[in-house]
Short mmCIF file of C-alpha atoms (C1' of nucleotides) in Angstrom, two decimals:
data_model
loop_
_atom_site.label_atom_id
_atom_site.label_comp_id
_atom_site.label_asym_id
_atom_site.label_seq_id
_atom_site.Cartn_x
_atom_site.Cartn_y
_atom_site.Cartn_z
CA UNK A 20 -22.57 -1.89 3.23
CA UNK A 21 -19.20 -1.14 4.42
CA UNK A 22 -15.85 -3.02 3.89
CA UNK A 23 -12.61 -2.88 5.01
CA UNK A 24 -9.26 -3.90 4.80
CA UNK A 25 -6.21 -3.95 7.56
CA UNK A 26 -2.85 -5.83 7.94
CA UNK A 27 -3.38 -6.65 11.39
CA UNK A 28 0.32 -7.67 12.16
CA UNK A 29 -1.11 -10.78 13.73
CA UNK A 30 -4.59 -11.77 14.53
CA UNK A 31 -3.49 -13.91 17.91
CA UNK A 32 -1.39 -10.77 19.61
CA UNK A 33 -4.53 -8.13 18.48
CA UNK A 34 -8.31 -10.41 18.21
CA UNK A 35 -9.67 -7.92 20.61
CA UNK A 36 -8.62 -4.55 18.46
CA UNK A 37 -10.41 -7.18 15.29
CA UNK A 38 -13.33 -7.24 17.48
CA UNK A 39 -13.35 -3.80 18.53
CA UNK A 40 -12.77 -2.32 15.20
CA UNK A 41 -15.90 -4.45 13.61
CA UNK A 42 -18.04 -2.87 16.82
CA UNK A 43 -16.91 0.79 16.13
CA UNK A 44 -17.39 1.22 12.71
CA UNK A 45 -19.82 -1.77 12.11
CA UNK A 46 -18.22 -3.16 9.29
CA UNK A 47 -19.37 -5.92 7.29
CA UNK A 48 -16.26 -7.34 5.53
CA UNK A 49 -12.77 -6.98 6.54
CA UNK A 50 -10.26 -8.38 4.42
CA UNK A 51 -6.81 -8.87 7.10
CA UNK A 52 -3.41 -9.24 6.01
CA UNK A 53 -0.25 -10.32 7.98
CA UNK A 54 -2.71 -12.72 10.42
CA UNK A 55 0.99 -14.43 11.15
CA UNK A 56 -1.32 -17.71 12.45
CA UNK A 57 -1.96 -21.32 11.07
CA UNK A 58 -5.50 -22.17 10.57
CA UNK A 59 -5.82 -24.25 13.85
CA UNK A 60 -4.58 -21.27 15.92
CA UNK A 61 -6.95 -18.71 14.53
CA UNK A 62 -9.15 -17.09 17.06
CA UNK A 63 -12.32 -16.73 15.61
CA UNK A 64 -14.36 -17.89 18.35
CA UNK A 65 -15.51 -14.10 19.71
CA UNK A 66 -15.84 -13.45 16.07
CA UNK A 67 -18.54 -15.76 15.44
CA UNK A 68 -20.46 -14.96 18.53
CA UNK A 69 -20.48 -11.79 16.93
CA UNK A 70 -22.48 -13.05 13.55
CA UNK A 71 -19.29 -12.74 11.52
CA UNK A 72 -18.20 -15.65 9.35
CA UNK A 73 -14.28 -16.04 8.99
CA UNK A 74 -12.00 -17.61 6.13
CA UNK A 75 -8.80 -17.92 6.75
CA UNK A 76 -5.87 -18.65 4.94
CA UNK A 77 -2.83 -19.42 7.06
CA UNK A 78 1.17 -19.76 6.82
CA UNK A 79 3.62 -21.76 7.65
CA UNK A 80 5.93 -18.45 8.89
CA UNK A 81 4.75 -14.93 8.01
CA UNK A 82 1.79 -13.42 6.92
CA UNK A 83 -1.50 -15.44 6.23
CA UNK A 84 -4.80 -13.52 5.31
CA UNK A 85 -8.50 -13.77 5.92
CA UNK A 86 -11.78 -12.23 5.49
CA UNK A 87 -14.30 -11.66 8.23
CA UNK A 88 -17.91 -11.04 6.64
CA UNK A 89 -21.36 -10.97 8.50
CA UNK A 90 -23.22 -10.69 4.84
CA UNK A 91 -22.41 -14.30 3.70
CA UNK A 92 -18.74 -15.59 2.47
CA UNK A 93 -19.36 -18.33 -0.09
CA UNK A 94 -17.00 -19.46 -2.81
CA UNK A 95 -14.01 -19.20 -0.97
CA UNK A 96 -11.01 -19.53 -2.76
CA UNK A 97 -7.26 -19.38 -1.92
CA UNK A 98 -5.29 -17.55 -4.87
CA UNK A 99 -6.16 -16.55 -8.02
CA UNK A 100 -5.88 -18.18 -11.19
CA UNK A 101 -2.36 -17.95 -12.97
CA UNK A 102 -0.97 -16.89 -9.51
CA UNK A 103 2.59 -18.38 -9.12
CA UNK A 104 2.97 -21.94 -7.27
CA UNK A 105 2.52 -22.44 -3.93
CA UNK A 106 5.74 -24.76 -4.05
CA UNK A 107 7.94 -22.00 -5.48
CA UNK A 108 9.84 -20.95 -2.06
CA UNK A 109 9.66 -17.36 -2.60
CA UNK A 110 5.64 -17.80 -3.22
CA UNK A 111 5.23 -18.70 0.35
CA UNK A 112 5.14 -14.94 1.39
CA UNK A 113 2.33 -14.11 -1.26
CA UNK A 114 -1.39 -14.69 -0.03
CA UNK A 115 -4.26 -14.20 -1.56
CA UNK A 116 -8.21 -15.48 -0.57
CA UNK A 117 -11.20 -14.29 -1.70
CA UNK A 118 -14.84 -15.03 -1.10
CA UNK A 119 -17.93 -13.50 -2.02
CA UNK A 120 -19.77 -11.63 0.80
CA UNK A 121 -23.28 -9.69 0.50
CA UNK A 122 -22.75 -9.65 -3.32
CA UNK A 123 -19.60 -8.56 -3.75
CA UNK A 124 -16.24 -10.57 -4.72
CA UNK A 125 -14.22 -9.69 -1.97
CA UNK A 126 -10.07 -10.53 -2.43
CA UNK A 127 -7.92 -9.84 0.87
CA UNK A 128 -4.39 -9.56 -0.86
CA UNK A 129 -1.03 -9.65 0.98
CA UNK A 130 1.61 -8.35 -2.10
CA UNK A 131 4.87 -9.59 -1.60
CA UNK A 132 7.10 -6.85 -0.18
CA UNK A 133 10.01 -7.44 -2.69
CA UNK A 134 12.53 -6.60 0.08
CA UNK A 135 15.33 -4.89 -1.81
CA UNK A 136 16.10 -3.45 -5.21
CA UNK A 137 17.56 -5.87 -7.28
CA UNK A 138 16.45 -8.89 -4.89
CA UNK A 139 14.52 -11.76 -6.41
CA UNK A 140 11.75 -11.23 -4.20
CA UNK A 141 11.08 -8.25 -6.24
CA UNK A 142 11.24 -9.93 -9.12
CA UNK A 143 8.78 -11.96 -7.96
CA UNK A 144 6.55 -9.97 -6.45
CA UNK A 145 5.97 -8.18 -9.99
CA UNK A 146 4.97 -11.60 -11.46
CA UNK A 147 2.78 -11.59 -8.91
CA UNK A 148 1.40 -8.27 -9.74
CA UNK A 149 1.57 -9.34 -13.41
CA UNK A 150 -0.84 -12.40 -12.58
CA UNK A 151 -3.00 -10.60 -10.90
CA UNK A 152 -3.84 -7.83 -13.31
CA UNK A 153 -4.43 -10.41 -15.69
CA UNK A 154 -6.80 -12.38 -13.69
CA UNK A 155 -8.38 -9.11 -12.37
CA UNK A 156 -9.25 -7.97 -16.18
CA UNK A 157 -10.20 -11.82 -16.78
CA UNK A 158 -13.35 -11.30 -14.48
CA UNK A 159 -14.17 -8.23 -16.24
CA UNK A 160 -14.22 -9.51 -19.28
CA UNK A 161 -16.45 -12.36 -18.17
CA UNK A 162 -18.62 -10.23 -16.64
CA UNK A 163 -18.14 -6.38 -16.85
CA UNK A 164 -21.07 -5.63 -13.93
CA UNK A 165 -19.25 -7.43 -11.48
CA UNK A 166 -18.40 -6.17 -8.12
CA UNK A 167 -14.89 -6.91 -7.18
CA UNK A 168 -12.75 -5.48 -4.29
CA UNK A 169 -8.86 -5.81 -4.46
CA UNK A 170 -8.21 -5.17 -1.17
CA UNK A 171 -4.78 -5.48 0.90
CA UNK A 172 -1.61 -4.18 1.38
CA UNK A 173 -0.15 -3.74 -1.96
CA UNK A 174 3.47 -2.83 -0.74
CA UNK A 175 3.58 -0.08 -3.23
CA UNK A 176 3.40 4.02 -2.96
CA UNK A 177 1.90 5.06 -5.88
CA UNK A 178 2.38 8.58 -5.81
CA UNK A 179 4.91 10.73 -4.61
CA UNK A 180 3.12 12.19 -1.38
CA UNK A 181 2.03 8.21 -0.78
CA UNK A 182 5.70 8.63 1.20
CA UNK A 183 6.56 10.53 3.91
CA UNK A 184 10.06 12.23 2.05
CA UNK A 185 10.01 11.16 -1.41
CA UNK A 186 13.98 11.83 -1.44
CA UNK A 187 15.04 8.98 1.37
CA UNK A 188 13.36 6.18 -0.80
CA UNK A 189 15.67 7.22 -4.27
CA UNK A 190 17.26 3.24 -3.68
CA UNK A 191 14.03 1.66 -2.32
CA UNK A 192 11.45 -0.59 -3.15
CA UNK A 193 7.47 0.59 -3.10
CA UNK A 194 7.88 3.49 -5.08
CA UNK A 195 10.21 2.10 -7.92
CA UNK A 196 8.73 2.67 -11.56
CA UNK A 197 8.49 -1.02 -11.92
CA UNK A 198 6.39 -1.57 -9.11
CA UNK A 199 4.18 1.53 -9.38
CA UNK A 200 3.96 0.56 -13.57
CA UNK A 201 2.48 -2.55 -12.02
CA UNK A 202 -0.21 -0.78 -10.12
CA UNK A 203 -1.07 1.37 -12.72
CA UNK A 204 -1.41 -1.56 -15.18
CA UNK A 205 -4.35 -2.91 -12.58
CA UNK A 206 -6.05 0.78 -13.24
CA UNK A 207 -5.58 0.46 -16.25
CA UNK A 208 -7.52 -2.85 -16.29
CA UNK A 209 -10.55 -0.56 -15.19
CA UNK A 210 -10.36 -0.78 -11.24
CA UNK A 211 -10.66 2.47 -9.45
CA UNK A 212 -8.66 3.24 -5.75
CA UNK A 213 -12.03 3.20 -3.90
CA UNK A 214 -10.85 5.79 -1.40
CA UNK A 215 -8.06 8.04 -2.58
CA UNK A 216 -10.81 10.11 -3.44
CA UNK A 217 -12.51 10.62 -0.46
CA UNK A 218 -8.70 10.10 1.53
CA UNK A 219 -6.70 13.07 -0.41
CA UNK A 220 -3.28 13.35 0.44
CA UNK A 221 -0.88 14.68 1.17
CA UNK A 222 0.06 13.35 4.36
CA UNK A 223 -2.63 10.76 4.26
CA UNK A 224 -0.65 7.67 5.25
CA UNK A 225 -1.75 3.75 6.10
CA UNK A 226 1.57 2.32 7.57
CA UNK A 227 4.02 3.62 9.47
CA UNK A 228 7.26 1.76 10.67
CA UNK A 229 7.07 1.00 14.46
CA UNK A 230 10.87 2.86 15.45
CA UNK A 231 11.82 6.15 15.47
CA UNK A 232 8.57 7.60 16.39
CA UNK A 233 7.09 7.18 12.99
CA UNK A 234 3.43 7.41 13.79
CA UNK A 235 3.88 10.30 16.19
CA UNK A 236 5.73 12.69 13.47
CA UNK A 237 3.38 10.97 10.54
CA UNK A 238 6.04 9.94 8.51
CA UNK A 239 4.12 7.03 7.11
CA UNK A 240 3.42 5.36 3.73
CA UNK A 241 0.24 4.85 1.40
CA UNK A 242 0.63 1.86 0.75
CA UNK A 243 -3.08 -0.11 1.96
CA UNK A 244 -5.74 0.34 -0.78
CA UNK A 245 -8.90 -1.61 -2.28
CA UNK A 246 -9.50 -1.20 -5.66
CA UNK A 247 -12.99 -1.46 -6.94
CA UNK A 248 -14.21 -2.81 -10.33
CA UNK A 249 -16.34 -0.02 -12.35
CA UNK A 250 -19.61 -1.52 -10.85
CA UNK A 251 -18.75 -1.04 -7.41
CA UNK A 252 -17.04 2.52 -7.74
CA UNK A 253 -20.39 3.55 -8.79
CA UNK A 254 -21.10 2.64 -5.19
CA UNK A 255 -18.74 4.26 -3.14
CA UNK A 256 -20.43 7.19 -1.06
CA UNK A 257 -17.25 7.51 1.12
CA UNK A 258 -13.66 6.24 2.42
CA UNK A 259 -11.52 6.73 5.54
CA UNK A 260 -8.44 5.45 6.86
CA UNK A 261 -8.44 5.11 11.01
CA UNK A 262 -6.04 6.42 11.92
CA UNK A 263 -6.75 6.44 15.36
CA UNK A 264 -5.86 2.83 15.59
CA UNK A 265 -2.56 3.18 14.38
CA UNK A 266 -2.27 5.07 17.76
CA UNK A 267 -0.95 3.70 21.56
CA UNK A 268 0.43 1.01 22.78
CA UNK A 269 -0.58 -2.57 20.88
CA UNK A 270 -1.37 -0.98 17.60
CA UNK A 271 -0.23 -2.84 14.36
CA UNK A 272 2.02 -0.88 12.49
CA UNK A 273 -0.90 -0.03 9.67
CA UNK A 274 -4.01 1.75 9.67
CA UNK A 275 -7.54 0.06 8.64
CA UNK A 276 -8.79 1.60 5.04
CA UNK A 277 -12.76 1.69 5.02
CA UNK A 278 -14.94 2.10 2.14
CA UNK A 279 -18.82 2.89 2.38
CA UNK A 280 -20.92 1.21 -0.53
CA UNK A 281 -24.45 2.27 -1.15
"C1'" DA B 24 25.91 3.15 6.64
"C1'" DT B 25 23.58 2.27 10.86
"C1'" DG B 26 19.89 1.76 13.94
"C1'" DG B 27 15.53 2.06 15.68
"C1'" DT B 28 10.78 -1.55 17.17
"C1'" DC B 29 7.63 -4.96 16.58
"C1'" DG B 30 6.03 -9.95 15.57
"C1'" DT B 31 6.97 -14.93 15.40
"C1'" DT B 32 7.58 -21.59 15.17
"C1'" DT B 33 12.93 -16.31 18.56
"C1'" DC B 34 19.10 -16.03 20.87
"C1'" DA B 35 17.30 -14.89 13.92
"C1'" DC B 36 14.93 -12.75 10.67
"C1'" DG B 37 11.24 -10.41 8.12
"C1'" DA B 38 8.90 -6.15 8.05
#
DNA sequence: ATGGTCGTTTCACGA
């Protein structure tokens, strides 16, 4: 089985690179991020001629996620518990959906970005982290064979050579220790980075910012991951980001992170 | 400090 996850920087402007990207490395789950379309407006008519399955999980504005599966997606369910209120107006940029799909419980996870040091959107966005550690370890502890994926763009650079020059992001957000304290606290919960392993860096970016010829000189950011419960680590036979479709004219402005399960 | 480039419910703003 392979999954994968990729913020698509909107499904309507890119359904044929979707499409194309299932095709070319036949995956079975993708988890998308930054879909930027309501419900009503998603395309997932190609998709289902294809034998895929789509949940979706729109916005209003920004973002919206979904997951694509052609290995079932039942109990489909939009946040997690404990995760702040929809009605709080800096919750709308947070999404969150999961579903299980061919046995696994499969979360695509759009963190907030937190914007700015000292913003309240970064306040936020580590309650958000906060919640979901704690919800993440819940389904452990309920069950500690389960097979979850975290997967999404986490808006956070774990390590050092996760950024292009460590030194221009001394007053940023992504790599502050707050936010990478918050990561850590999810591995420390027992879930495993599915592909850093098979992904070493450095170098070994997911996003890169569309100006300045970003992509071209590889001055990117780590920042796209699925994390993997203990059971389905013991699964993982491999891991790739493609980079290729980060490349030409239409791209989004991240890469698509694949993991291979046994 | 600024600007560069994408996307969208655009002539503004989030990333």
């Amino acid at each position: 089985m392979r999954i994968a996850t990729w913020n698509v920087n909107s499904v309507r402007s890119r359904i044929d690179r979707v499409e194309a990207l299932l095709v070319r490395h036949e995956i079975d789950v993708l988890a998308l991020q930054e879909t930027k379309a309501r419900d009503d407006q998603w395309p997932v008519m190609g998709l289902e001629a294809m034998g895929y399955e789509v949940a979706t999980l729109g916005h209003d504005q920004w973002n919206g996620v979904a997951i694509v599966s052609r290995v079932g997606l039942d109990d489909v369910q939009p946040g997690f518990e404990g995760m702040p209120q929809w009605g709080d107006p800096l919750a709308s940029e947070a999404r969150a959906l999961g579903a299980t799909c061919g046995g696994v419980r499969m979360w695509s996870l759009y963190v907030p970005n937190g914007r700015a040091l000292g913003d309240p959107h970064l306040d936020y966005k580590l309650a958000w982290l906060s919640a979901l550690r704690e919800a993440a370890r819940g389904w452990l502890d309920d069950d500690p064979t389960a097979q979850v994926a975290l997967a999404g763009d986490w808006n956070i650079a774990p390590l050092d050579e996760d950024v292009f020059d460590i030194t221009r992001f001394a007053r940023s957000t992504h790599v502050s220790p707050a936010e990478r304290a918050a990561f850590t606290a999810v591995l420390d919960a027992g879930y495993v980075d599915l592909a850093r392993e098979h992904t070493p860096g450095p170098d070994v970016f997911t996003y890169w910012d569309y100006y300045r010829q970003r992509f071209e000189r590889n001055r990117g950011m780590r920042i796209d991951f699925v994390l993997g419960s203990p059971a389905l680590a013991q699964r993982v036979t491999g891991a790739a980001v493609d980079r290729d479709e980060r490349a030409g004219k239409g791209a989004s402005d991240h890469a698509p992170v694949i993991v291979d399960l046994d």
